[in-house]
PDB file of C-alpha atoms in Angstrom:
ATOM      1  CA  UNK A   1     -18.487 -20.460   3.847  1.00  0.00           C
ATOM      2  CA  UNK A   2     -19.317 -18.733   7.118  1.00  0.00           C
ATOM      3  CA  UNK A   3     -18.377 -20.392  10.389  1.00  0.00           C
ATOM      4  CA  UNK A   4     -20.906 -19.742  13.163  1.00  0.00           C
ATOM      5  CA  UNK A   5     -20.347 -20.606  16.831  1.00  0.00           C
ATOM      6  CA  UNK A   6     -22.715 -19.838  19.706  1.00  0.00           C
ATOM      7  CA  UNK A   7     -21.959 -19.745  23.426  1.00  0.00           C
ATOM      8  CA  UNK A   8     -23.577 -18.669  26.662  1.00  0.00           C
ATOM      9  CA  UNK A   9     -26.593 -20.891  27.135  1.00  0.00           C
ATOM     10  CA  UNK A  10     -27.596 -22.227  30.518  1.00  0.00           C
ATOM     11  CA  UNK A  11     -30.293 -22.494  33.144  1.00  0.00           C
ATOM     12  CA  UNK A  12     -31.899 -19.608  34.986  1.00  0.00           C
ATOM     13  CA  UNK A  13     -34.957 -18.967  37.092  1.00  0.00           C
ATOM     14  CA  UNK A  14     -37.903 -17.014  35.744  1.00  0.00           C
ATOM     15  CA  UNK A  15     -37.221 -13.311  35.815  1.00  0.00           C
ATOM     16  CA  UNK A  16     -33.501 -13.836  35.408  1.00  0.00           C
ATOM     17  CA  UNK A  17     -31.127 -12.879  32.615  1.00  0.00           C
ATOM     18  CA  UNK A  18     -28.730 -14.597  30.241  1.00  0.00           C
ATOM     19  CA  UNK A  19     -26.477 -13.352  27.460  1.00  0.00           C
ATOM     20  CA  UNK A  20     -25.819 -15.429  24.374  1.00  0.00           C
ATOM     21  CA  UNK A  21     -22.870 -14.819  22.083  1.00  0.00           C
ATOM     22  CA  UNK A  22     -22.379 -15.765  18.453  1.00  0.00           C
ATOM     23  CA  UNK A  23     -19.131 -15.476  16.504  1.00  0.00           C
ATOM     24  CA  UNK A  24     -19.230 -15.510  12.706  1.00  0.00           C
ATOM     25  CA  UNK A  25     -16.163 -15.664  10.497  1.00  0.00           C
ATOM     26  CA  UNK A  26     -15.259 -16.535   6.930  1.00  0.00           C
ATOM     27  CA  UNK A  27     -17.059 -15.266   3.846  1.00  0.00           C
ATOM     28  CA  UNK A  28     -18.732 -11.876   3.579  1.00  0.00           C
ATOM     29  CA  UNK A  29     -21.779 -11.401   5.793  1.00  0.00           C
ATOM     30  CA  UNK A  30     -24.073  -8.492   6.546  1.00  0.00           C
ATOM     31  CA  UNK A  31     -26.707 -10.000   8.800  1.00  0.00           C
ATOM     32  CA  UNK A  32     -26.768 -12.105  11.946  1.00  0.00           C
ATOM     33  CA  UNK A  33     -29.867 -13.396  13.674  1.00  0.00           C
ATOM     34  CA  UNK A  34     -31.053 -15.527  16.543  1.00  0.00           C
ATOM     35  CA  UNK A  35     -33.714 -18.195  16.251  1.00  0.00           C
ATOM     36  CA  UNK A  36     -35.094 -20.679  18.748  1.00  0.00           C
ATOM     37  CA  UNK A  37     -36.845 -24.000  18.722  1.00  0.00           C
ATOM     38  CA  UNK A  38     -38.624 -25.593  21.645  1.00  0.00           C
ATOM     39  CA  UNK A  39     -39.364 -29.329  21.730  1.00  0.00           C
ATOM     40  CA  UNK A  40     -42.325 -30.157  19.557  1.00  0.00           C
ATOM     41  CA  UNK A  41     -42.525 -26.648  18.133  1.00  0.00           C
ATOM     42  CA  UNK A  42     -41.408 -25.015  14.923  1.00  0.00           C
ATOM     43  CA  UNK A  43     -38.342 -22.832  14.780  1.00  0.00           C
ATOM     44  CA  UNK A  44     -39.102 -19.154  15.275  1.00  0.00           C
ATOM     45  CA  UNK A  45     -37.121 -16.022  14.685  1.00  0.00           C
ATOM     46  CA  UNK A  46     -36.099 -14.006  17.740  1.00  0.00           C
ATOM     47  CA  UNK A  47     -33.965 -11.046  16.649  1.00  0.00           C
ATOM     48  CA  UNK A  48     -31.757  -9.904  13.778  1.00  0.00           C
ATOM     49  CA  UNK A  49     -29.128  -7.231  13.288  1.00  0.00           C
ATOM     50  CA  UNK A  50     -27.708  -5.660  10.151  1.00  0.00           C
ATOM     51  CA  UNK A  51     -23.953  -5.658  10.635  1.00  0.00           C
ATOM     52  CA  UNK A  52     -23.430  -2.575   8.460  1.00  0.00           C
ATOM     53  CA  UNK A  53     -26.197  -0.315   9.787  1.00  0.00           C
ATOM     54  CA  UNK A  54     -26.932  -1.815  13.257  1.00  0.00           C
ATOM     55  CA  UNK A  55     -30.588  -1.865  12.267  1.00  0.00           C
ATOM     56  CA  UNK A  56     -32.392  -4.444  14.398  1.00  0.00           C
ATOM     57  CA  UNK A  57     -35.576  -6.460  14.158  1.00  0.00           C
ATOM     58  CA  UNK A  58     -37.374  -8.328  16.922  1.00  0.00           C
ATOM     59  CA  UNK A  59     -40.155 -10.821  17.275  1.00  0.00           C
ATOM     60  CA  UNK A  60     -43.106  -9.336  19.145  1.00  0.00           C
ATOM     61  CA  UNK A  61     -42.800 -11.830  21.965  1.00  0.00           C
ATOM     62  CA  UNK A  62     -39.316 -10.573  22.959  1.00  0.00           C
ATOM     63  CA  UNK A  63     -39.695  -6.835  22.440  1.00  0.00           C
ATOM     64  CA  UNK A  64     -38.680  -4.993  25.556  1.00  0.00           C
ATOM     65  CA  UNK A  65     -37.039  -8.073  27.067  1.00  0.00           C
ATOM     66  CA  UNK A  66     -34.307  -9.106  24.605  1.00  0.00           C
ATOM     67  CA  UNK A  67     -31.668  -6.942  22.962  1.00  0.00           C
ATOM     68  CA  UNK A  68     -29.469  -7.893  20.026  1.00  0.00           C
ATOM     69  CA  UNK A  69     -26.175  -6.099  19.517  1.00  0.00           C
ATOM     70  CA  UNK A  70     -22.912  -6.656  17.707  1.00  0.00           C
ATOM     71  CA  UNK A  71     -19.194  -6.169  18.091  1.00  0.00           C
ATOM     72  CA  UNK A  72     -17.298  -5.914  14.807  1.00  0.00           C
ATOM     73  CA  UNK A  73     -14.014  -4.446  16.029  1.00  0.00           C
ATOM     74  CA  UNK A  74     -12.243  -7.651  15.039  1.00  0.00           C
ATOM     75  CA  UNK A  75     -11.945  -7.458  11.262  1.00  0.00           C
ATOM     76  CA  UNK A  76     -11.787 -11.241  11.044  1.00  0.00           C
ATOM     77  CA  UNK A  77     -15.137 -11.906  12.705  1.00  0.00           C
ATOM     78  CA  UNK A  78     -18.421 -10.438  13.811  1.00  0.00           C
ATOM     79  CA  UNK A  79     -19.849 -11.193  17.221  1.00  0.00           C
ATOM     80  CA  UNK A  80     -23.549 -10.847  17.881  1.00  0.00           C
ATOM     81  CA  UNK A  81     -24.993 -10.856  21.375  1.00  0.00           C
ATOM     82  CA  UNK A  82     -28.477 -11.599  22.578  1.00  0.00           C
ATOM     83  CA  UNK A  83     -29.101 -10.103  26.002  1.00  0.00           C
ATOM     84  CA  UNK A  84     -32.159 -11.785  27.451  1.00  0.00           C
ATOM     85  CA  UNK A  85     -33.886 -10.319  30.498  1.00  0.00           C
ATOM     86  CA  UNK A  86     -37.149 -10.994  32.330  1.00  0.00           C
ATOM     87  CA  UNK A  87     -36.929 -14.567  31.119  1.00  0.00           C
ATOM     88  CA  UNK A  88     -40.038 -16.717  31.201  1.00  0.00           C
ATOM     89  CA  UNK A  89     -40.407 -20.516  31.246  1.00  0.00           C
ATOM     90  CA  UNK A  90     -41.796 -20.282  27.721  1.00  0.00           C
ATOM     91  CA  UNK A  91     -38.435 -18.901  26.577  1.00  0.00           C
ATOM     92  CA  UNK A  92     -36.982 -22.368  27.183  1.00  0.00           C
ATOM     93  CA  UNK A  93     -35.616 -23.610  23.861  1.00  0.00           C
ATOM     94  CA  UNK A  94     -32.536 -24.357  21.835  1.00  0.00           C
ATOM     95  CA  UNK A  95     -31.244 -21.049  20.523  1.00  0.00           C
ATOM     96  CA  UNK A  96     -29.509 -20.931  17.162  1.00  0.00           C
ATOM     97  CA  UNK A  97     -27.465 -18.191  15.538  1.00  0.00           C
ATOM     98  CA  UNK A  98     -27.376 -17.666  11.794  1.00  0.00           C
ATOM     99  CA  UNK A  99     -25.216 -15.449   9.610  1.00  0.00           C
ATOM    100  CA  UNK A 100     -25.178 -14.660   5.904  1.00  0.00           C
ATOM    101  CA  UNK A 101     -25.105 -11.962   3.268  1.00  0.00           C
ATOM    102  CA  UNK A 102     -28.751 -11.192   2.525  1.00  0.00           C
ATOM    103  CA  UNK A 103     -30.692  -8.514   0.721  1.00  0.00           C
ATOM    104  CA  UNK A 104     -32.817  -7.624   3.753  1.00  0.00           C
ATOM    105  CA  UNK A 105     -31.940  -8.534   7.319  1.00  0.00           C
ATOM    106  CA  UNK A 106     -34.890  -9.985   9.191  1.00  0.00           C
ATOM    107  CA  UNK A 107     -35.848 -13.036  11.228  1.00  0.00           C
ATOM    108  CA  UNK A 108     -38.150 -14.178   8.451  1.00  0.00           C
ATOM    109  CA  UNK A 109     -36.189 -16.859   6.630  1.00  0.00           C
ATOM    110  CA  UNK A 110     -38.417 -16.461   3.571  1.00  0.00           C
ATOM    111  CA  UNK A 111     -37.099 -12.891   3.314  1.00  0.00           C
ATOM    112  CA  UNK A 112     -33.619 -13.533   4.699  1.00  0.00           C
ATOM    113  CA  UNK A 113     -32.525 -17.020   3.674  1.00  0.00           C
ATOM    114  CA  UNK A 114     -29.662 -17.907   5.990  1.00  0.00           C
ATOM    115  CA  UNK A 115     -27.375 -20.685   4.781  1.00  0.00           C
ATOM    116  CA  UNK A 116     -25.008 -20.714   7.750  1.00  0.00           C
ATOM    117  CA  UNK A 117     -26.096 -21.821  11.192  1.00  0.00           C
ATOM    118  CA  UNK A 118     -24.450 -22.664  14.484  1.00  0.00           C
ATOM    119  CA  UNK A 119     -24.956 -25.817  16.507  1.00  0.00           C
ATOM    120  CA  UNK A 120     -27.232 -24.134  19.018  1.00  0.00           C
ATOM    121  CA  UNK A 121     -27.168 -23.547  22.764  1.00  0.00           C
ATOM    122  CA  UNK A 122     -29.768 -24.644  25.277  1.00  0.00           C
ATOM    123  CA  UNK A 123     -31.603 -22.075  27.371  1.00  0.00           C
ATOM    124  CA  UNK A 124     -33.738 -23.405  30.203  1.00  0.00           C
ATOM    125  CA  UNK A 125     -35.919 -21.140  32.336  1.00  0.00           C
ATOM    126  CA  UNK A 126     -37.463 -22.645  35.439  1.00  0.00           C
ATOM    127  CA  UNK A 127     -40.508 -21.299  37.226  1.00  0.00           C
TER     128      UNK A 127
END
């Protein structure tokens, strides 16, 4: 079992910035990722990070605007951050963090099947 908890959502005007945090603890894990789902739309992958190599992957629509990073100094948990800049109204969604031990760390859940998810945090960007 991996316990996943997100924090840091909120409301911001277009062009602004927000940082989301995700803490994962429990069973072995090597990958953490952020996903989002807007009302009436399917969930989509945003960014992923390999906790052992720091290798990252991003969806095209956030490249250059969002940055995923991690802090693993605490041996009991990993913390992944999603720094979001130049936010747009279309970035408005519920953001979810996932963590697991996978063979290949991506935001494609067909390739990286995450079993452990957080409750989500709301991000609202106003124009």
